[in-house]
Amino acid sequence: MGKAKGKGKESLGPAQHRGRRKRIVHVFTEGLVTEPSYIDMVRQYGVPADPAPAVDVRIANANAPGSQRKPLKLVEAAVELMEIEQRAAKRSGLEKKYWPQVWCLFDRDEHEGIETALKQAREGGVKVAFSHPCFEVWRLLHHKPVTGTFGGVCGQVTTRLPFARTPKDAPNIKVVLPHQVTGRYPEARKRALQMNAQHGDHVALVNRDPYTDVHEFVEHGLGIASY
């Protein structure tokens, strides 16, 4: 994860996009394929909530091995990068609205230390998009409401994806394809809010099954209003 330091420093040059300064968003993803392909799709088809400032999204751990993709490892690297970015932003006198953001996208799955990871992220100024039991809950919400529980088993979510058995999609089920989600964001967001509301405030985030707040990343990280 040492390469993250260099990326942080590179982001604070006179970033311009068609004459406008860019806001840099660094993203650490648990998945090697699914989340990055989803981000690429959103960036390609998404409608910006506000075209100024432009958003430059960078997958910070694109080449990281699986051993470095556990939630705690992601957060540790993300907090380190956030510290570098904040110091550089302050030194350069950058307006706060242009300050880089650092996000982590990870799932509950059967990972240990989730609560610690969430706490460290919060204390380090790193934002987290969290799904329980996995990111596929968010993909499923683009097609149907989700009720009940999955018992923490991601496979139960995947089998419910309507395209999981189609000849066109099944071989590359980990890749998020445009036709699977485009035009469906408003309903997916609405369903996510309804699903999450099933859990009372007294239920710890790590125990909310099912749950996802990926829409927060879409809107506040990527700056996208819809797709």
PDB file of N, CA and C in Angstrom, residues 138 185 188-189 192-193 196 212-220 224:
ATOM      1  N   TRP A 138     -26.743  -3.932  -3.052  1.00  0.00           N
ATOM      2  CA  TRP A 138     -26.967  -2.679  -3.783  1.00  0.00           C
ATOM      3  C   TRP A 138     -27.326  -2.972  -5.244  1.00  0.00           C
ATOM      4  N   TYR A 185     -31.301   4.027 -10.855  1.00  0.00           N
ATOM      5  CA  TYR A 185     -30.777   4.581  -9.609  1.00  0.00           C
ATOM      6  C   TYR A 185     -31.847   5.142  -8.669  1.00  0.00           C
ATOM      7  N   ALA A 188     -33.483   2.339  -6.862  1.00  0.00           N
ATOM      8  CA  ALA A 188     -32.531   1.630  -6.006  1.00  0.00           C
ATOM      9  C   ALA A 188     -32.279   2.415  -4.721  1.00  0.00           C
ATOM     10  N   ARG A 189     -32.116   3.708  -4.853  1.00  0.00           N
ATOM     11  CA  ARG A 189     -31.893   4.559  -3.681  1.00  0.00           C
ATOM     12  C   ARG A 189     -33.104   4.534  -2.750  1.00  0.00           C
ATOM     13  N   ALA A 192     -33.256   1.267  -0.990  1.00  0.00           N
ATOM     14  CA  ALA A 192     -32.210   1.161   0.026  1.00  0.00           C
ATOM     15  C   ALA A 192     -32.629   1.860   1.310  1.00  0.00           C
ATOM     16  N   LEU A 193     -33.211   3.035   1.174  1.00  0.00           N
ATOM     17  CA  LEU A 193     -33.665   3.777   2.352  1.00  0.00           C
ATOM     18  C   LEU A 193     -34.762   3.012   3.079  1.00  0.00           C
ATOM     19  N   ASN A 196     -33.082  -0.062   4.783  1.00  0.00           N
ATOM     20  CA  ASN A 196     -32.292   0.319   5.948  1.00  0.00           C
ATOM     21  C   ASN A 196     -33.162   0.733   7.124  1.00  0.00           C
ATOM     22  N   THR A 212     -27.191  -1.255   3.052  1.00  0.00           N
ATOM     23  CA  THR A 212     -26.198  -0.650   2.165  1.00  0.00           C
ATOM     24  C   THR A 212     -26.395   0.856   2.139  1.00  0.00           C
ATOM     25  N   ASP A 213     -25.295   1.579   2.065  1.00  0.00           N
ATOM     26  CA  ASP A 213     -25.380   3.035   1.899  1.00  0.00           C
ATOM     27  C   ASP A 213     -24.480   3.487   0.749  1.00  0.00           C
ATOM     28  N   VAL A 214     -24.377   2.642  -0.266  1.00  0.00           N
ATOM     29  CA  VAL A 214     -23.567   2.974  -1.438  1.00  0.00           C
ATOM     30  C   VAL A 214     -24.088   4.235  -2.120  1.00  0.00           C
ATOM     31  N   HIS A 215     -25.389   4.497  -1.993  1.00  0.00           N
ATOM     32  CA  HIS A 215     -25.939   5.720  -2.593  1.00  0.00           C
ATOM     33  C   HIS A 215     -25.280   6.981  -2.023  1.00  0.00           C
ATOM     34  N   GLU A 216     -24.813   6.914  -0.781  1.00  0.00           N
ATOM     35  CA  GLU A 216     -24.122   8.062  -0.185  1.00  0.00           C
ATOM     36  C   GLU A 216     -22.808   8.318  -0.921  1.00  0.00           C
ATOM     37  N   PHE A 217     -22.126   7.263  -1.283  1.00  0.00           N
ATOM     38  CA  PHE A 217     -20.886   7.387  -2.041  1.00  0.00           C
ATOM     39  C   PHE A 217     -21.161   7.945  -3.433  1.00  0.00           C
ATOM     40  N   VAL A 218     -22.230   7.472  -4.068  1.00  0.00           N
ATOM     41  CA  VAL A 218     -22.587   7.949  -5.406  1.00  0.00           C
ATOM     42  C   VAL A 218     -22.808   9.457  -5.394  1.00  0.00           C
ATOM     43  N   GLU A 219     -23.565   9.918  -4.416  1.00  0.00           N
ATOM     44  CA  GLU A 219     -23.947  11.327  -4.383  1.00  0.00           C
ATOM     45  C   GLU A 219     -22.875  12.234  -3.786  1.00  0.00           C
ATOM     46  N   HIS A 220     -22.294  11.820  -2.662  1.00  0.00           N
ATOM     47  CA  HIS A 220     -21.359  12.707  -1.961  1.00  0.00           C
ATOM     48  C   HIS A 220     -19.901  12.459  -2.316  1.00  0.00           C
ATOM     49  N   ILE A 224     -22.682  12.379  -8.191  1.00  0.00           N
ATOM     50  CA  ILE A 224     -23.662  11.994  -9.206  1.00  0.00           C
ATOM     51  C   ILE A 224     -25.069  12.020  -8.610  1.00  0.00           C
TER      52      ILE A 224
END
